[in-house]
Amino acid sequence: MERLANINGNYNEFLHRFLTVEKDKSPQEILEVFRTTTPQLSPQDFLARLPGGGTAIQFFDDSPEKDQRKALCTFEFSDEFANKKQEEACGVYFSANCFEKYRRKDNLKLIRSLFLDWDCAKQGDAILQEEIDAQKVKMLRRLLLLEGTFLPHVIIDTPHGLHCLWLINEDCRSFKLPEWEAYQNNLVLYFGGDIGAKDVTRVLRLPPYAHLKDPEKPYPIRFLYHDLS
């Protein structure tokens, strides 16, 4: 897709690593290789590498109570504050696109990406971790073995799936919202993503903050891959 920003040599290295470890490792071991060998950018570094400015940082209550009073959106990132919100059982998110003052369509500043929120299970489903890991690896293989230029610029590991981000070429970011919505809808349908998580205001999990929907098993959000200059 010509509108997407170029992928550099990181793709070839990622593909080589994947095909190498896939030969003799279990899905769980494959994922652990990428969790531990992919450089884990700090939140500050990661956010600074995203183009356009105007990234919204969103906090939602991850606990079963879903306390709306804990929800908060800010455009100033603070690791100290993010950790404080984690202590309140809040997940930490970033906006896929850019906004002014408020994270809503009317305040859209810049369309900079397409994204995918893909899950192979939901919280509370009776599914073994081994099956979740196997499905994640299957999706990684699918992403890799399309054409290299279609690999996401960012792949984030979540408890039940992956969050993926494709950055849009700078000279193509001025196209209209309906056109972007058509691309986004097709992307979600093609990969079997969450059809309820495709609007332009969507947020994705921000590494390294934990997913806290299961209070007994906090799940650290980590990068499996990134290619951000």
CSV table of C-alpha atoms in Angstrom, one decimal:
chain,number,residue,atom,x,y,z
A,1,MET,CA,0.0,0.0,0.0
A,2,GLU,CA,1.7,3.2,-1.3
A,3,ARG,CA,0.3,5.4,1.4
A,4,LEU,CA,2.2,3.6,4.2
A,5,ALA,CA,5.5,4.8,5.4
A,6,ASN,CA,8.5,2.7,4.3
A,7,ILE,CA,9.7,-0.2,6.4
A,8,ASN,CA,13.5,-0.3,6.7
A,9,GLY,CA,15.9,-3.2,7.2
A,10,ASN,CA,14.3,-4.1,10.5
A,11,TYR,CA,11.8,-6.2,8.5
A,12,ASN,CA,14.5,-8.6,7.1
A,13,GLU,CA,16.0,-9.0,10.6
A,14,PHE,CA,12.6,-9.7,12.2
A,15,LEU,CA,11.7,-12.2,9.5
A,16,HIS,CA,15.0,-14.0,9.8
A,17,ARG,CA,14.6,-14.2,13.6
A,18,PHE,CA,11.1,-15.4,13.3
A,19,LEU,CA,11.8,-18.1,10.8
A,20,THR,CA,14.9,-19.2,12.8
A,21,VAL,CA,13.1,-19.6,16.1
A,22,GLU,CA,10.0,-21.0,14.6
A,23,LYS,CA,11.9,-24.2,13.6
A,24,ASP,CA,12.5,-25.6,17.0
A,25,LYS,CA,10.6,-23.6,19.6
A,26,SER,CA,7.0,-23.6,21.0
A,27,PRO,CA,4.7,-20.6,20.4
A,28,GLN,CA,5.3,-19.6,24.0
A,29,GLU,CA,9.1,-19.7,23.5
A,30,ILE,CA,8.8,-17.8,20.2
A,31,LEU,CA,6.9,-15.0,21.8
A,32,GLU,CA,9.3,-14.8,24.7
A,33,VAL,CA,12.2,-14.5,22.3
A,34,PHE,CA,10.7,-11.4,20.8
A,35,ARG,CA,9.6,-10.0,24.2
A,36,THR,CA,13.1,-10.2,25.5
A,37,THR,CA,15.2,-9.4,22.4
A,38,THR,CA,13.1,-6.5,20.9
A,39,PRO,CA,14.4,-3.2,22.3
A,40,GLN,CA,11.7,-2.0,24.8
A,41,LEU,CA,11.4,1.7,24.1
A,42,SER,CA,10.6,3.9,27.1
A,43,PRO,CA,7.1,5.5,26.8
A,44,GLN,CA,8.8,8.9,26.4
A,45,ASP,CA,11.0,7.7,23.5
A,46,PHE,CA,8.2,5.8,21.8
A,47,LEU,CA,5.7,8.8,22.0
A,48,ALA,CA,8.4,11.1,20.7
A,49,ARG,CA,8.9,8.9,17.6
A,50,LEU,CA,5.3,9.1,16.6
A,51,PRO,CA,4.7,11.8,14.0
A,52,GLY,CA,2.5,14.8,14.3
A,53,GLY,CA,2.2,15.6,18.0
A,54,GLY,CA,-1.1,15.7,19.7
A,55,THR,CA,-1.0,12.2,21.0
A,56,ALA,CA,-3.7,11.7,23.7
A,57,ILE,CA,-2.7,9.6,26.8
A,58,GLN,CA,-5.8,7.9,28.0
A,59,PHE,CA,-6.5,6.1,31.3
A,60,PHE,CA,-9.4,3.7,31.9
A,61,ASP,CA,-10.2,1.6,34.9
A,62,ASP,CA,-9.1,-2.0,34.0
A,63,SER,CA,-10.8,-3.5,37.1
A,64,PRO,CA,-14.2,-5.3,36.8
A,65,GLU,CA,-15.8,-2.2,38.4
A,66,LYS,CA,-15.0,0.0,35.3
A,67,ASP,CA,-15.2,3.1,37.4
A,68,GLN,CA,-15.8,6.0,35.0
A,69,ARG,CA,-14.5,8.4,37.6
A,70,LYS,CA,-11.0,7.1,37.1
A,71,ALA,CA,-11.0,7.8,33.3
A,72,LEU,CA,-8.8,10.6,32.3
A,73,CYS,CA,-7.4,11.9,29.0
A,74,THR,CA,-4.3,14.2,28.9
A,75,PHE,CA,-1.9,15.4,26.3
A,76,GLU,CA,1.1,15.7,28.7
A,77,PHE,CA,2.7,12.4,29.4
A,78,SER,CA,4.1,11.7,32.9
A,79,ASP,CA,5.6,8.4,33.9
A,80,GLU,CA,5.1,9.2,37.5
A,81,PHE,CA,1.4,9.9,36.9
A,82,ALA,CA,1.0,6.8,34.7
A,83,ASN,CA,2.3,4.7,37.5
A,84,LYS,CA,0.0,6.4,40.0
A,85,LYS,CA,-3.0,5.5,37.7
A,86,GLN,CA,-1.7,2.0,37.5
A,87,GLU,CA,-1.9,1.8,41.3
A,88,GLU,CA,-5.5,2.7,40.9
A,89,ALA,CA,-5.9,-0.3,38.5
A,90,CYS,CA,-6.0,1.9,35.4
A,91,GLY,CA,-4.7,0.8,32.0
A,92,VAL,CA,-2.5,3.2,30.1
A,93,TYR,CA,-3.2,4.0,26.4
A,94,PHE,CA,-2.1,6.2,23.6
A,95,SER,CA,-4.1,7.5,20.6
A,96,ALA,CA,-3.4,6.1,17.2
A,97,ASN,CA,-4.1,9.5,15.7
A,98,CYS,CA,-3.6,13.2,16.7
A,99,PHE,CA,-6.0,15.5,18.4
A,100,GLU,CA,-6.3,19.0,19.9
A,101,LYS,CA,-7.6,19.5,23.4
A,102,TYR,CA,-10.0,16.5,23.3
A,103,ARG,CA,-9.8,13.0,21.9
A,104,ARG,CA,-12.9,13.1,19.7
A,105,LYS,CA,-13.6,13.3,16.0
A,106,ASP,CA,-14.4,17.0,16.0
A,107,ASN,CA,-10.9,17.7,17.4
A,108,LEU,CA,-9.0,15.5,15.0
A,109,LYS,CA,-5.7,17.2,14.1
A,110,LEU,CA,-3.9,14.7,12.0
A,111,ILE,CA,-4.6,11.2,10.6
A,112,ARG,CA,-1.2,9.5,10.9
A,113,SER,CA,-1.9,5.7,11.1
A,114,LEU,CA,-4.0,2.7,10.5
A,115,PHE,CA,-4.2,0.2,13.3
A,116,LEU,CA,-5.5,-3.2,14.4
A,117,ASP,CA,-6.8,-4.4,17.7
A,118,TRP,CA,-6.7,-8.1,17.3
A,119,ASP,CA,-7.8,-10.6,20.0
A,120,CYS,CA,-8.0,-14.4,19.8
A,121,ALA,CA,-9.9,-14.5,23.1
A,122,LYS,CA,-11.7,-12.3,25.6
A,123,GLN,CA,-11.1,-11.7,29.3
A,124,GLY,CA,-12.7,-14.7,31.1
A,125,ASP,CA,-12.8,-17.0,28.1
A,126,ALA,CA,-12.1,-20.7,28.9
A,127,ILE,CA,-9.1,-21.0,26.6
A,128,LEU,CA,-5.6,-22.3,27.5
A,129,GLN,CA,-2.7,-19.9,27.4
A,130,GLU,CA,-1.0,-22.3,25.0
A,131,GLU,CA,-3.8,-21.8,22.5
A,132,ILE,CA,-3.6,-18.0,22.8
A,133,ASP,CA,0.2,-18.1,22.2
A,134,ALA,CA,-0.3,-20.4,19.2
A,135,GLN,CA,-2.8,-18.0,17.7
A,136,LYS,CA,-0.5,-15.0,18.3
A,137,VAL,CA,2.3,-16.7,16.5
A,138,LYS,CA,0.0,-17.6,13.6
A,139,MET,CA,-1.0,-14.0,13.3
A,140,LEU,CA,2.7,-12.9,13.4
A,141,ARG,CA,3.4,-15.3,10.6
A,142,ARG,CA,0.5,-13.9,8.6
A,143,LEU,CA,1.7,-10.3,9.1
A,144,LEU,CA,5.3,-11.2,8.1
A,145,LEU,CA,4.6,-13.4,5.1
A,146,LEU,CA,2.3,-11.0,3.2
A,147,GLU,CA,4.6,-8.5,1.5
A,148,GLY,CA,7.3,-6.8,3.6
A,149,THR,CA,6.0,-3.3,3.0
A,150,PHE,CA,2.7,-4.3,4.8
A,151,LEU,CA,4.3,-5.2,8.1
A,152,PRO,CA,3.1,-2.9,10.8
A,153,HIS,CA,5.6,-0.3,12.1
A,154,VAL,CA,4.7,-1.4,15.6
A,155,ILE,CA,3.5,-4.7,17.1
A,156,ILE,CA,2.5,-4.7,20.7
A,157,ASP,CA,1.9,-7.8,22.8
A,158,THR,CA,-1.4,-7.9,24.8
A,159,PRO,CA,-2.8,-10.7,27.0
A,160,HIS,CA,-5.1,-12.0,24.3
A,161,GLY,CA,-3.8,-10.7,21.1
A,162,LEU,CA,-1.8,-8.0,19.4
A,163,HIS,CA,-2.1,-4.2,18.8
A,164,CYS,CA,-0.6,-3.2,15.5
A,165,LEU,CA,0.1,0.3,14.1
A,166,TRP,CA,0.9,1.2,10.5
A,167,LEU,CA,2.2,4.8,10.0
A,168,ILE,CA,1.0,6.7,6.9
A,169,ASN,CA,3.4,8.5,4.6
A,170,GLU,CA,3.8,12.2,5.4
A,171,ASP,CA,2.6,13.3,2.0
A,172,CYS,CA,-0.5,11.2,2.3
A,173,ARG,CA,-1.7,12.3,5.7
A,174,SER,CA,-4.1,14.9,4.3
A,175,PHE,CA,-6.6,12.5,2.8
A,176,LYS,CA,-10.2,12.8,4.0
A,177,LEU,CA,-11.7,10.9,6.9
A,178,PRO,CA,-14.2,8.9,4.8
A,179,GLU,CA,-11.3,7.6,2.7
A,180,TRP,CA,-9.3,6.7,5.8
A,181,GLU,CA,-12.4,5.0,7.3
A,182,ALA,CA,-12.7,2.8,4.2
A,183,TYR,CA,-9.0,1.7,4.5
A,184,GLN,CA,-9.3,1.1,8.2
A,185,ASN,CA,-12.5,-0.9,7.9
A,186,ASN,CA,-11.0,-3.1,5.2
A,187,LEU,CA,-7.8,-3.6,7.3
A,188,VAL,CA,-9.9,-4.7,10.3
A,189,LEU,CA,-12.0,-7.1,8.2
A,190,TYR,CA,-9.0,-8.6,6.4
A,191,PHE,CA,-7.2,-9.5,9.6
A,192,GLY,CA,-10.3,-10.3,11.7
A,193,GLY,CA,-9.7,-7.5,14.2
A,194,ASP,CA,-12.2,-6.0,16.6
A,195,ILE,CA,-14.9,-4.4,14.5
A,196,GLY,CA,-15.8,-2.3,17.6
A,197,ALA,CA,-12.3,-0.8,17.7
A,198,LYS,CA,-11.8,0.9,14.4
A,199,ASP,CA,-12.8,4.5,14.8
A,200,VAL,CA,-10.3,7.4,14.3
A,201,THR,CA,-10.4,8.2,18.1
A,202,ARG,CA,-9.2,4.7,19.1
A,203,VAL,CA,-6.5,4.2,21.7
A,204,LEU,CA,-4.0,1.3,22.0
A,205,ARG,CA,-2.1,-0.1,25.0
A,206,LEU,CA,1.1,1.8,25.9
A,207,PRO,CA,4.1,-0.3,26.8
A,208,PRO,CA,5.4,-1.1,29.4
A,209,TYR,CA,2.3,-0.5,31.6
A,210,ALA,CA,0.4,-3.5,32.8
A,211,HIS,CA,-3.0,-4.8,31.6
A,212,LEU,CA,-4.8,-5.1,34.9
A,213,LYS,CA,-8.2,-6.7,34.1
A,214,ASP,CA,-7.2,-9.8,36.0
A,215,PRO,CA,-5.9,-8.3,39.3
A,216,GLU,CA,-4.3,-11.6,40.2
A,217,LYS,CA,-2.3,-11.7,37.0
A,218,PRO,CA,-1.1,-8.3,35.8
A,219,TYR,CA,0.2,-8.6,32.2
A,220,PRO,CA,3.0,-6.3,31.2
A,221,ILE,CA,2.4,-4.8,27.8
A,222,ARG,CA,5.5,-5.1,25.6
A,223,PHE,CA,6.8,-4.5,22.1
A,224,LEU,CA,7.3,-7.5,19.9
A,225,TYR,CA,8.5,-5.3,17.0
A,226,HIS,CA,8.9,-1.7,16.1
A,227,ASP,CA,10.4,0.2,13.2
A,228,LEU,CA,10.3,3.9,14.1
A,229,SER,CA,13.1,6.2,12.9
